[in-house]
Short mmCIF file of C-alpha atoms in Angstrom, two decimals:
data_model
loop_
_atom_site.label_atom_id
_atom_site.label_comp_id
_atom_site.label_asym_id
_atom_site.label_seq_id
_atom_site.Cartn_x
_atom_site.Cartn_y
_atom_site.Cartn_z
CA MET A 1 143.74 42.43 81.67
CA HIS A 2 146.88 41.18 80.01
CA TYR A 3 145.94 37.71 80.98
CA ILE A 4 142.45 37.84 79.93
CA VAL A 5 143.77 39.06 76.46
CA LEU A 6 146.05 36.13 76.55
CA ILE A 7 143.37 33.60 77.02
CA ILE A 8 141.01 35.11 74.39
CA GLY A 9 143.92 35.19 72.09
CA ALA A 10 144.74 31.56 72.53
CA ALA A 11 141.14 30.16 72.68
CA LEU A 12 139.43 32.20 70.03
CA VAL A 13 141.71 34.28 67.74
CA ASN A 14 144.54 31.80 67.38
CA ASN A 15 142.56 28.61 68.06
CA PHE A 16 144.83 25.73 68.03
CA VAL A 17 142.68 23.69 65.77
CA PHE A 18 141.09 26.25 63.59
CA SER A 19 143.90 28.60 62.99
CA ARG A 20 147.04 26.93 63.85
CA PHE A 21 145.98 23.50 62.62
CA LEU A 22 147.44 21.59 65.59
CA GLY A 23 145.93 18.55 67.21
CA ILE A 24 143.85 17.60 64.11
CA CYS A 25 144.13 13.79 64.81
CA PRO A 26 142.22 13.79 68.06
CA PHE A 27 139.91 16.57 66.75
CA LEU A 28 138.67 14.09 64.06
CA GLY A 29 139.18 11.04 66.14
CA VAL A 30 137.16 11.61 69.31
CA SER A 31 134.62 14.12 68.04
CA ARG A 32 131.97 11.47 67.12
CA ARG A 33 130.07 11.84 70.40
CA THR A 34 129.84 14.96 72.66
CA GLU A 35 130.38 12.86 75.66
CA THR A 36 133.81 11.60 74.57
CA ALA A 37 134.70 15.09 73.22
CA ILE A 38 134.21 16.52 76.77
CA GLY A 39 136.31 13.69 78.34
CA MET A 40 139.12 14.34 75.85
CA GLY A 41 138.86 18.18 76.28
CA ILE A 42 139.21 17.90 80.09
CA ALA A 43 142.19 15.55 79.75
CA VAL A 44 143.81 17.97 77.27
CA ILE A 45 143.21 20.97 79.62
CA PHE A 46 144.87 19.06 82.42
CA VAL A 47 147.86 17.78 80.53
CA MET A 48 148.52 20.96 78.39
CA THR A 49 148.81 23.11 81.53
CA LEU A 50 151.01 20.71 83.45
CA ALA A 51 153.26 20.08 80.36
CA SER A 52 153.73 23.79 79.62
CA ILE A 53 154.89 24.40 83.23
CA VAL A 54 157.25 21.56 83.25
CA THR A 55 158.68 22.20 79.75
CA TRP A 56 159.06 25.94 80.65
CA VAL A 57 161.20 25.01 83.73
CA ILE A 58 163.33 22.57 81.74
CA ASP A 59 163.89 25.00 79.01
CA TYR A 60 164.92 27.96 81.25
CA TYR A 61 166.98 25.91 83.86
CA LEU A 62 168.40 23.13 81.72
CA LEU A 63 168.44 23.79 78.03
CA ILE A 64 169.25 27.53 77.89
CA PRO A 65 172.06 27.52 80.66
CA PHE A 66 173.71 24.43 79.04
CA ASN A 67 173.18 25.85 75.45
CA PHE A 68 171.13 22.94 74.26
CA VAL A 69 168.27 24.76 72.78
CA TYR A 70 168.54 22.89 69.43
CA MET A 71 167.38 19.89 71.22
CA ARG A 72 164.21 21.42 72.45
CA THR A 73 161.76 19.45 70.40
CA ILE A 74 163.15 16.04 71.23
CA VAL A 75 163.58 16.85 75.01
CA PHE A 76 160.09 18.18 75.19
CA ILE A 77 158.55 15.06 73.48
CA LEU A 78 160.39 12.83 75.97
CA VAL A 79 159.35 14.94 79.01
CA ILE A 80 155.71 15.13 77.93
CA ALA A 81 155.43 11.49 77.33
CA ALA A 82 156.97 10.62 80.71
CA LEU A 83 154.80 13.28 82.32
CA VAL A 84 151.53 11.83 80.99
CA GLN A 85 152.51 8.47 82.26
CA LEU A 86 153.36 9.85 85.69
CA VAL A 87 150.12 11.74 85.89
CA GLU A 88 148.24 8.75 84.80
CA MET A 89 149.67 6.74 87.63
CA ILE A 90 149.16 9.33 90.23
CA ILE A 91 145.58 10.01 89.26
CA GLN A 92 144.82 6.37 89.39
CA LYS A 93 145.96 6.06 92.90
CA VAL A 94 144.70 9.34 94.25
CA SER A 95 141.43 9.78 92.46
CA LEU A 96 139.92 6.73 90.86
CA PRO A 97 136.81 8.59 89.76
CA LEU A 98 138.86 11.14 87.87
CA TYR A 99 140.95 8.42 86.24
CA GLN A 100 137.81 6.67 85.04
CA ALA A 101 136.40 9.86 83.75
CA LEU A 102 139.56 10.70 81.76
CA GLY A 103 139.88 6.95 80.80
CA ILE A 104 141.78 6.20 77.55
CA TYR A 105 142.07 9.94 76.62
CA LEU A 106 144.85 10.54 79.05
CA PRO A 107 147.41 8.17 77.50
CA LEU A 108 146.16 9.27 74.11
CA ILE A 109 147.42 12.79 74.62
CA THR A 110 151.00 11.59 74.87
CA THR A 111 150.97 11.85 70.99
CA ASN A 112 148.87 14.97 70.71
CA CYS A 113 150.90 17.53 68.88
CA ALA A 114 148.85 20.43 70.28
CA VAL A 115 150.60 19.78 73.74
CA LEU A 116 153.97 19.91 72.17
CA GLY A 117 152.83 22.95 70.14
CA VAL A 118 151.90 24.97 73.28
CA SER A 119 155.22 24.03 75.00
CA LEU A 120 157.28 25.22 71.92
CA LEU A 121 155.18 28.38 71.48
CA ASN A 122 155.63 29.37 75.14
CA ILE A 123 159.38 29.48 74.45
CA GLN A 124 159.14 31.09 71.12
CA LEU A 125 156.82 33.83 72.22
CA LYS A 126 159.09 34.49 75.24
CA TYR A 127 156.41 33.97 77.88
CA ASN A 128 157.21 33.82 81.55
CA LEU A 129 156.11 30.92 83.73
CA LEU A 130 152.75 32.51 84.57
CA GLU A 131 152.09 33.67 81.11
CA SER A 132 153.04 30.21 79.78
CA CYS A 133 150.45 28.64 82.26
CA ILE A 134 147.72 31.08 81.36
CA PHE A 135 148.43 30.66 77.55
CA ALA A 136 148.26 26.77 77.85
CA ILE A 137 144.91 27.03 79.80
CA GLY A 138 143.58 29.35 77.04
CA ALA A 139 144.87 27.05 74.26
CA SER A 140 143.35 23.91 75.75
CA LEU A 141 140.09 25.65 76.41
CA GLY A 142 139.95 26.59 72.83
CA PHE A 143 140.81 23.10 71.71
CA THR A 144 138.06 21.71 74.02
CA MET A 145 135.59 24.24 72.76
CA ALA A 146 136.49 23.33 69.22
CA LEU A 147 136.10 19.69 69.90
CA ILE A 148 132.66 20.00 71.57
CA ILE A 149 131.33 22.31 68.82
CA PHE A 150 132.52 19.92 66.26
CA SER A 151 131.11 16.95 68.03
CA GLY A 152 127.72 18.53 68.23
CA ILE A 153 127.68 19.20 64.44
CA ARG A 154 128.80 15.69 63.84
CA GLU A 155 126.08 14.14 66.00
CA ASP A 156 123.55 16.08 63.85
CA LEU A 157 125.20 15.17 60.70
CA ASP A 158 124.80 11.50 61.44
CA LEU A 159 120.96 11.98 61.23
CA ASN A 160 121.20 13.75 57.83
CA ASP A 161 120.99 12.30 54.43
CA ILE A 162 124.57 12.61 53.16
CA PRO A 163 125.56 11.63 49.69
CA GLU A 164 127.38 8.34 49.66
CA ALA A 165 130.71 9.88 48.47
CA PHE A 166 130.71 12.32 51.41
CA GLN A 167 129.84 10.05 54.28
CA GLY A 168 132.22 9.78 57.23
CA THR A 169 135.59 11.57 56.99
CA PRO A 170 134.98 13.72 53.93
CA ILE A 171 131.96 15.46 55.20
CA ALA A 172 133.78 15.82 58.62
CA LEU A 173 136.69 17.62 56.89
CA ILE A 174 134.45 19.90 54.92
CA THR A 175 132.59 20.82 58.19
CA ALA A 176 135.92 21.41 59.95
CA GLY A 177 136.91 23.72 57.09
CA ILE A 178 133.69 25.86 57.21
CA LEU A 179 134.03 25.86 60.97
CA SER A 180 137.63 27.22 60.58
CA LEU A 181 136.33 29.83 58.26
CA ALA A 182 133.94 30.96 60.93
CA PHE A 183 136.76 31.20 63.50
CA MET A 184 138.68 33.37 61.06
CA GLY A 185 136.11 36.13 62.01
CA PHE A 186 137.91 36.55 65.32
CA SER A 187 141.09 37.54 63.56
CA GLY A 188 142.32 40.99 64.52
CA LEU A 189 140.39 40.96 67.68
CA VAL A 190 143.67 40.53 69.69
CA LYS A 191 147.09 41.15 68.36
CA MET B 1 179.57 18.62 72.51
CA THR B 2 177.73 15.76 70.78
CA LEU B 3 178.65 13.58 73.64
CA LEU B 4 177.26 16.04 76.22
CA ALA B 5 174.07 16.38 74.19
CA ALA B 6 173.59 12.58 74.17
CA ALA B 7 174.35 12.68 77.88
CA LEU B 8 171.83 15.23 78.70
CA LEU B 9 169.10 13.53 76.68
CA GLY B 10 170.03 10.16 78.15
CA GLY B 11 170.10 11.70 81.66
CA ILE B 12 166.60 13.26 81.19
CA GLY B 13 165.49 9.85 79.88
CA LEU B 14 167.08 8.08 82.88
CA VAL B 15 165.62 10.63 85.31
CA CYS B 16 162.10 10.11 83.73
CA ALA B 17 162.46 6.34 83.89
CA LEU B 18 163.54 6.38 87.47
CA VAL B 19 160.69 8.79 88.40
CA LEU B 20 158.25 6.47 86.54
CA GLY B 21 159.68 3.43 88.17
CA VAL B 22 159.47 4.85 91.64
CA ALA B 23 155.89 6.18 90.91
CA ALA B 24 154.80 2.81 89.50
CA MET B 25 155.73 1.25 92.82
CA THR B 26 154.57 4.10 95.05
CA PHE B 27 151.34 4.54 93.39
CA ALA B 28 150.70 0.99 92.42
CA VAL B 29 146.98 0.14 92.49
CA GLU B 30 146.07 -3.35 93.33
CA MET B 31 144.32 -4.88 90.48
CA ASP B 32 142.34 -7.97 90.18
CA PRO B 33 144.73 -10.29 88.37
CA ARG B 34 141.72 -11.47 86.26
CA GLU B 35 141.18 -7.99 84.90
CA LYS B 36 144.59 -8.27 83.11
CA LEU B 37 143.64 -11.66 81.72
CA VAL B 38 140.34 -10.41 80.45
CA LEU B 39 141.81 -7.28 78.98
CA ASP B 40 144.44 -9.43 77.03
CA LEU B 41 141.57 -11.36 75.52
CA LEU B 42 139.71 -8.21 74.47
CA PRO B 43 140.60 -6.98 70.95
CA GLY B 44 142.52 -4.10 72.39
CA ALA B 45 141.46 -1.63 69.63
CA ASN B 46 139.91 0.73 72.15
CA CYS B 47 137.16 1.42 69.52
CA GLY B 48 134.55 2.34 72.20
CA ALA B 49 131.86 0.33 70.35
CA CYS B 50 130.82 -1.23 73.66
CA GLY B 51 130.00 2.10 75.13
CA TYR B 52 132.86 2.24 77.68
CA ALA B 53 136.00 4.28 77.21
CA GLY B 54 138.31 1.65 75.76
CA CYS B 55 138.92 -2.06 76.35
CA ALA B 56 140.38 -1.52 79.90
CA ALA B 57 137.27 0.33 81.15
CA PHE B 58 135.11 -2.58 79.58
CA ALA B 59 137.28 -5.31 81.23
CA HIS B 60 137.03 -3.44 84.54
CA ALA B 61 133.15 -3.29 84.11
CA LEU B 62 132.95 -6.99 83.34
CA LEU B 63 134.69 -7.77 86.59
CA GLU B 64 133.09 -5.16 88.77
CA ASN B 65 129.48 -5.57 87.73
CA PRO B 66 128.27 -9.15 87.47
CA GLU B 67 125.46 -8.04 85.14
CA THR B 68 127.65 -6.59 82.49
CA GLU B 69 126.86 -8.36 79.24
CA MET B 70 129.42 -9.09 76.62
CA VAL B 71 128.77 -6.25 74.32
CA CYS B 72 132.09 -6.24 72.25
CA PRO B 73 131.15 -6.57 68.67
CA ALA B 74 134.77 -7.33 67.59
CA ILE B 75 135.75 -10.13 69.80
CA HIS B 76 136.20 -13.71 68.63
CA GLU B 77 133.87 -16.44 69.62
CA ASN B 78 136.64 -18.45 71.32
CA ASP B 79 137.77 -15.45 73.33
CA VAL B 80 134.29 -14.99 74.70
CA LYS B 81 134.43 -18.53 75.96
CA LYS B 82 137.78 -18.00 77.68
CA ILE B 83 136.47 -14.82 79.26
CA SER B 84 133.43 -16.67 80.57
CA GLU B 85 135.76 -19.31 82.21
CA ILE B 86 137.78 -16.59 83.81
CA LEU B 87 134.80 -14.81 85.22
CA GLU B 88 133.11 -17.98 86.03
CA ARG B 89 129.83 -16.89 84.47
CA LYS B 90 128.33 -17.70 81.09
CA LEU B 91 128.61 -14.74 78.72
CA ALA B 92 126.48 -14.79 75.59
CA SER B 93 128.47 -13.35 72.70
CA LEU B 94 126.79 -10.42 71.01
CA GLY B 95 128.52 -10.92 67.66
CA GLY B 96 129.19 -14.26 66.26
CA MET B 97 126.84 -13.81 63.29
CA ILE B 98 127.71 -15.31 59.88
CA ALA B 99 126.24 -14.81 56.52
CA SER B 100 124.26 -17.61 55.15
CA VAL B 101 123.20 -17.87 51.53
CA CYS B 102 119.66 -19.33 50.91
CA CYS B 103 119.79 -20.49 47.29
CA LYS B 104 121.24 -23.55 45.56
CA GLY B 105 119.98 -22.88 42.08
CA THR B 106 122.82 -22.99 39.81
CA VAL B 107 122.59 -22.12 36.16
CA LYS B 108 121.85 -25.72 35.35
CA ASP B 109 119.08 -25.88 37.88
CA VAL B 110 117.10 -22.71 37.18
CA ALA B 111 115.64 -21.63 33.87
CA ASP B 112 116.44 -18.15 32.57
CA ASN B 113 113.93 -15.69 31.39
CA TYR B 114 116.36 -13.96 29.09
CA ILE B 115 120.13 -13.60 28.53
CA TYR B 116 121.66 -10.85 30.57
CA GLU B 117 124.51 -9.05 29.11
CA GLY B 118 124.72 -5.86 31.28
CA PRO B 119 127.37 -4.85 33.98
CA LEU B 120 128.30 -7.65 36.33
CA GLU B 121 126.19 -6.21 39.08
CA CYS B 122 123.27 -7.97 40.65
CA ARG B 123 121.59 -4.76 41.49
CA ALA B 124 121.81 -3.63 37.86
CA ALA B 125 120.56 -6.93 36.58
CA GLN B 126 117.51 -6.76 39.07
CA LEU B 127 116.40 -3.45 37.40
CA ILE B 128 115.91 -5.17 34.03
CA ALA B 129 112.54 -6.96 34.23
CA GLY B 130 113.39 -8.20 37.75
CA GLY B 131 116.42 -9.99 36.80
CA SER B 132 117.27 -12.76 34.31
CA LYS B 133 116.68 -15.76 36.50
CA ALA B 134 113.18 -17.27 36.10
CA CYS B 135 112.93 -17.66 39.92
CA ALA B 136 112.43 -14.33 41.57
CA TYR B 137 114.05 -15.61 44.74
CA GLY B 138 117.13 -17.16 43.12
CA CYS B 139 120.68 -15.97 43.17
CA LEU B 140 121.66 -13.97 40.22
CA GLY B 141 125.25 -14.95 40.68
CA LEU B 142 126.91 -11.78 39.39
CA GLY B 143 128.90 -11.33 42.58
CA THR B 144 127.61 -8.09 44.09
CA CYS B 145 128.00 -9.75 47.57
CA GLU B 146 131.69 -10.65 46.65
CA GLN B 147 132.31 -6.94 45.68
CA VAL B 148 130.93 -5.34 48.79
CA CYS B 149 132.49 -7.78 51.33
CA PRO B 150 135.23 -5.93 53.17
CA PHE B 151 136.69 -9.06 54.59
CA ASP B 152 137.16 -11.09 51.46
CA ALA B 153 134.86 -13.63 52.99
CA ILE B 154 132.27 -14.35 50.30
CA HIS B 155 133.14 -15.73 46.89
CA ILE B 156 131.23 -16.74 43.71
CA GLY B 157 132.05 -20.30 43.12
CA GLU B 158 132.31 -22.05 39.72
CA ASP B 159 128.60 -22.78 39.91
CA HIS B 160 127.82 -19.07 40.10
CA LEU B 161 126.71 -19.12 43.58
CA PRO B 162 128.28 -17.39 46.45
CA TYR B 163 129.99 -19.33 49.16
CA VAL B 164 130.84 -17.86 52.60
CA ASP B 165 134.30 -18.44 54.17
CA LYS B 166 133.47 -19.21 57.78
CA GLU B 167 136.90 -18.14 58.99
CA LYS B 168 136.73 -14.72 57.50
CA CYS B 169 133.06 -13.75 57.75
CA THR B 170 132.54 -11.31 60.78
CA GLY B 171 128.81 -10.95 60.17
CA CYS B 172 129.10 -7.32 59.27
CA GLY B 173 125.85 -7.60 57.07
CA LYS B 174 127.18 -5.66 54.09
CA CYS B 175 126.15 -8.44 51.63
CA VAL B 176 122.83 -8.85 53.15
CA ILE B 177 122.13 -5.22 52.36
CA ALA B 178 123.64 -5.25 48.99
CA CYS B 179 121.78 -8.44 47.67
CA PRO B 180 118.92 -7.21 45.63
CA ARG B 181 116.98 -10.56 46.09
CA HIS B 182 117.49 -10.72 49.82
CA ILE B 183 118.75 -14.32 49.88
CA ILE B 184 121.67 -13.69 52.12
CA ARG B 185 120.77 -13.52 55.84
CA LEU B 186 122.70 -13.46 59.02
CA ALA B 187 122.64 -16.47 61.31
CA PRO B 188 124.26 -17.01 64.77
CA PHE B 189 127.76 -18.44 64.26
CA ASP B 190 127.33 -21.74 66.01
CA LEU B 191 123.58 -22.27 65.99
CA PRO B 192 122.36 -23.40 62.61
CA LYS B 193 123.03 -27.13 62.00
CA CYS B 194 120.95 -27.63 59.04
CA GLU B 195 119.74 -24.83 56.52
CA VAL B 196 117.12 -24.82 53.88
CA ARG B 197 118.75 -23.19 50.89
CA CYS B 198 115.60 -21.80 49.30
CA ILE B 199 113.39 -18.84 50.31
CA SER B 200 110.85 -19.06 47.37
CA LYS B 201 107.43 -18.01 47.99
CA ASP B 202 106.19 -19.27 44.69
CA SER B 203 103.61 -22.12 44.58
CA PRO B 204 105.14 -25.53 44.46
CA LYS B 205 103.86 -26.02 40.89
CA GLU B 206 105.64 -22.86 39.77
CA VAL B 207 108.91 -23.83 41.67
CA LYS B 208 108.93 -27.38 40.14
CA LYS B 209 108.63 -25.72 36.65
CA ILE B 210 111.62 -23.42 36.89
CA CYS B 211 114.01 -24.93 39.39
CA SER B 212 115.15 -28.38 39.94
CA THR B 213 116.55 -27.72 43.48
CA GLY B 214 113.78 -25.29 44.89
CA CYS B 215 111.70 -26.24 47.96
CA ILE B 216 108.37 -27.63 46.75
CA GLY B 217 106.77 -27.71 50.06
CA CYS B 218 106.29 -31.59 50.17
CA MET B 219 106.48 -31.54 53.91
CA ALA B 220 108.64 -34.71 53.96
CA CYS B 221 111.22 -32.90 56.07
CA GLU B 222 108.43 -31.67 58.66
CA GLN B 223 107.17 -35.15 58.92
CA VAL B 224 110.49 -36.87 59.39
CA CYS B 225 111.95 -34.37 62.02
CA PRO B 226 111.93 -36.02 65.36
CA PHE B 227 112.43 -32.60 67.22
CA ASN B 228 109.53 -30.62 65.46
CA ALA B 229 112.26 -28.14 64.11
CA VAL B 230 111.07 -28.03 60.53
CA THR B 231 107.92 -26.27 59.48
CA VAL B 232 106.43 -25.94 56.11
CA MET B 233 103.70 -23.30 55.35
CA LYS B 234 101.59 -22.84 52.31
CA ASN B 235 103.52 -21.12 49.31
CA SER B 236 106.76 -20.78 51.47
CA ALA B 237 109.91 -22.75 51.63
CA ALA B 238 110.48 -24.96 54.62
CA ARG B 239 111.89 -23.26 57.68
CA ILE B 240 114.12 -24.77 60.36
CA THR B 241 113.87 -23.46 63.92
CA HIS B 242 117.52 -23.37 64.73
CA THR B 243 117.06 -23.59 68.44
CA LYS B 244 115.18 -26.97 68.09
CA CYS B 245 117.48 -28.45 65.41
CA THR B 246 119.93 -30.98 66.59
CA GLY B 247 121.47 -31.27 63.26
CA CYS B 248 120.41 -34.95 63.04
CA GLY B 249 120.33 -34.68 59.18
CA LEU B 250 117.17 -36.69 58.61
CA CYS B 251 115.66 -33.89 56.62
CA VAL B 252 118.72 -33.55 54.47
CA LYS B 253 118.31 -37.27 53.60
CA VAL B 254 114.64 -37.20 52.86
CA CYS B 255 114.50 -34.09 50.91
CA PRO B 256 113.61 -34.97 47.39
CA VAL B 257 115.01 -31.85 45.77
CA ASP B 258 118.28 -31.75 47.89
CA VAL B 259 117.56 -28.13 49.17
CA ILE B 260 118.45 -28.86 52.82
CA GLU B 261 122.08 -28.95 53.72
CA SER B 262 123.99 -30.05 56.77
CA VAL B 263 126.06 -27.18 57.93
CA ILE B 264 127.98 -29.04 60.59
CA GLU B 265 129.47 -32.57 60.50
CA LEU B 266 128.20 -34.90 63.27
CA LYS B 267 129.99 -37.37 65.21
CA LYS B 268 128.58 -40.87 64.92
CA ALA B 269 127.46 -42.94 67.93
CA SER B 270 129.33 -45.85 69.34
CA ILE B 271 128.12 -48.38 71.87
CA LEU B 272 130.29 -49.40 74.86
CA LYS B 273 130.20 -53.19 74.95
CA ASP B 274 130.69 -53.57 78.66
CA LYS B 275 127.85 -51.23 79.56
CA CYS B 276 125.37 -52.36 77.03
CA ASN B 277 122.86 -54.85 78.27
CA GLY B 278 121.13 -55.43 74.98
CA CYS B 279 117.80 -53.74 76.01
CA SER B 280 117.22 -52.96 72.23
CA ILE B 281 115.84 -49.41 73.14
CA CYS B 282 118.42 -47.82 70.78
CA SER B 283 117.23 -49.81 67.85
CA GLN B 284 113.61 -48.80 68.59
CA VAL B 285 114.41 -45.10 68.69
CA CYS B 286 116.88 -45.05 65.82
CA PRO B 287 115.24 -43.32 62.72
CA VAL B 288 117.56 -45.07 60.43
CA ASP B 289 118.04 -48.65 62.00
CA ALA B 290 121.69 -48.33 62.58
CA PRO B 291 122.04 -50.32 65.96
CA LYS B 292 122.15 -54.01 65.26
CA GLY B 293 122.31 -56.95 67.63
CA GLU B 294 120.24 -59.55 69.62
CA LEU B 295 118.36 -59.05 72.80
CA LYS B 296 120.39 -59.34 75.95
CA ASN B 297 123.69 -59.22 73.92
CA PRO B 298 125.64 -56.01 73.30
CA TYR B 299 124.42 -54.04 70.24
CA THR B 300 126.69 -52.51 67.75
CA ILE B 301 126.16 -49.38 65.43
CA ASP B 302 126.32 -49.87 61.76
CA GLU B 303 128.47 -46.89 60.89
CA ALA B 304 127.41 -46.73 57.25
CA LYS B 305 123.85 -45.93 58.52
CA CYS B 306 124.34 -43.79 61.60
CA MET B 307 124.03 -40.13 60.97
CA GLY B 308 125.04 -38.88 64.38
CA CYS B 309 121.56 -37.56 65.36
CA GLY B 310 122.27 -38.45 68.99
CA ILE B 311 118.71 -39.63 69.76
CA CYS B 312 119.89 -43.03 71.08
CA ILE B 313 122.45 -41.36 73.36
CA ASP B 314 119.58 -39.48 75.16
CA LYS B 315 117.41 -42.65 75.40
CA CYS B 316 119.94 -45.30 76.44
CA PRO B 317 119.04 -46.24 80.04
CA LYS B 318 122.57 -47.51 80.68
CA LYS B 319 124.38 -44.55 79.22
CA ALA B 320 126.26 -46.98 77.14
CA ILE B 321 126.33 -44.99 73.87
CA GLU B 322 128.83 -42.23 73.28
CA LYS B 323 129.78 -40.04 70.40
CA ARG B 324 132.82 -41.40 68.61
CA LEU B 325 135.76 -39.05 68.87
#
């Protein structure tokens, strides 16, 4: 039960995009088409889970014992960037279809602040390894869901008659704001 | 302490680098070396306009599937040619369009209906009794095309007519949409060799009255064209079929109102003396009597007359005529 609450809390109540406002760049960048949104979402789920495990291990077995916790952010950035590169190489060799499905989105995640956000939150909220892993899955599921919902809306927006001043990014930002308001309805569901 | 911190960070970096280095060798995927070359020639913006997930995916598709077309809208013409060479198959570029202005009527050439003193915006001017210029198909010259161009590629010249900068124009079509008189159109980058700079649908009599450089449908160009590339229809300016036009420039010369322009400069012909046997065929086919000489003796080309149409090059039985470099 605890883990289900953790997932719901990360995915819906404290959605990374709509209530923590992390990962806004890919949220706006790759939400033009549902197809690309799904690709990006799967890549994020994959990388976020892996990154949270690796950074948790590094934090508890390297940074805390040696008293280097103040370097957490920079170390995490370094490790996540290296990890994404490594994962990309391995996937390309092991599973070409998966590599092609993830495509350009995999290297793009190197600079996704939501991934760093999950890693830092895991430590801040004092989760253990399994909890960190579950939390990362929940958070990335929430991110993917936000991306897919938003891309669906944007596809419909393209067919609508929008005033010239609002075309493109402005209407996208307004839509994101309203969507964020809607997600506020979940607040209080899980502590 | 600081040193230790630096050592730790450097150590992690080193370990990551080592792991990545080993992984790069262990998990190296053999790639077609051409794929790298093609990828380098693609714009690398990963914009996804081709429908593939980034330039790498498109480069892969180009190599894997021989039926993949060049669908990149952002690539330069020259790079398409280079990729065609690498792949050893001809790729037709999708883009390569360029804006072309179809009006030559300057303020001096065309009469005005009234003096316009509103905002400098063609679309506004067009709303007032259909624009100040007497010709309803003439350029208003207020520079709306210049204002909407995101590439700084179209400019209003001193004669109040727009001129396209071939280097900068990407064929995005913004000016085409903005022009209230629809006198800008997109043409393939390298196809048009001659252009009729008029789209008037007025009767020749009317054109003659209001514009000194509008097409009057005299059909001189249609008759002179050796390739049947020019057609003149009733109450419509002459039109050139770009796929037939060789750019010989005969119509440019013969046009009484100077409304046809050569877009490209042609290289003039020259006869190789050792190959020419003086058969005189070139002087018979030449529309401007440029080849001179006596029968059975090598001919020469009068450069002042030659326009570079290339008709003689095709007809010479000895292949003795070449384009001058």
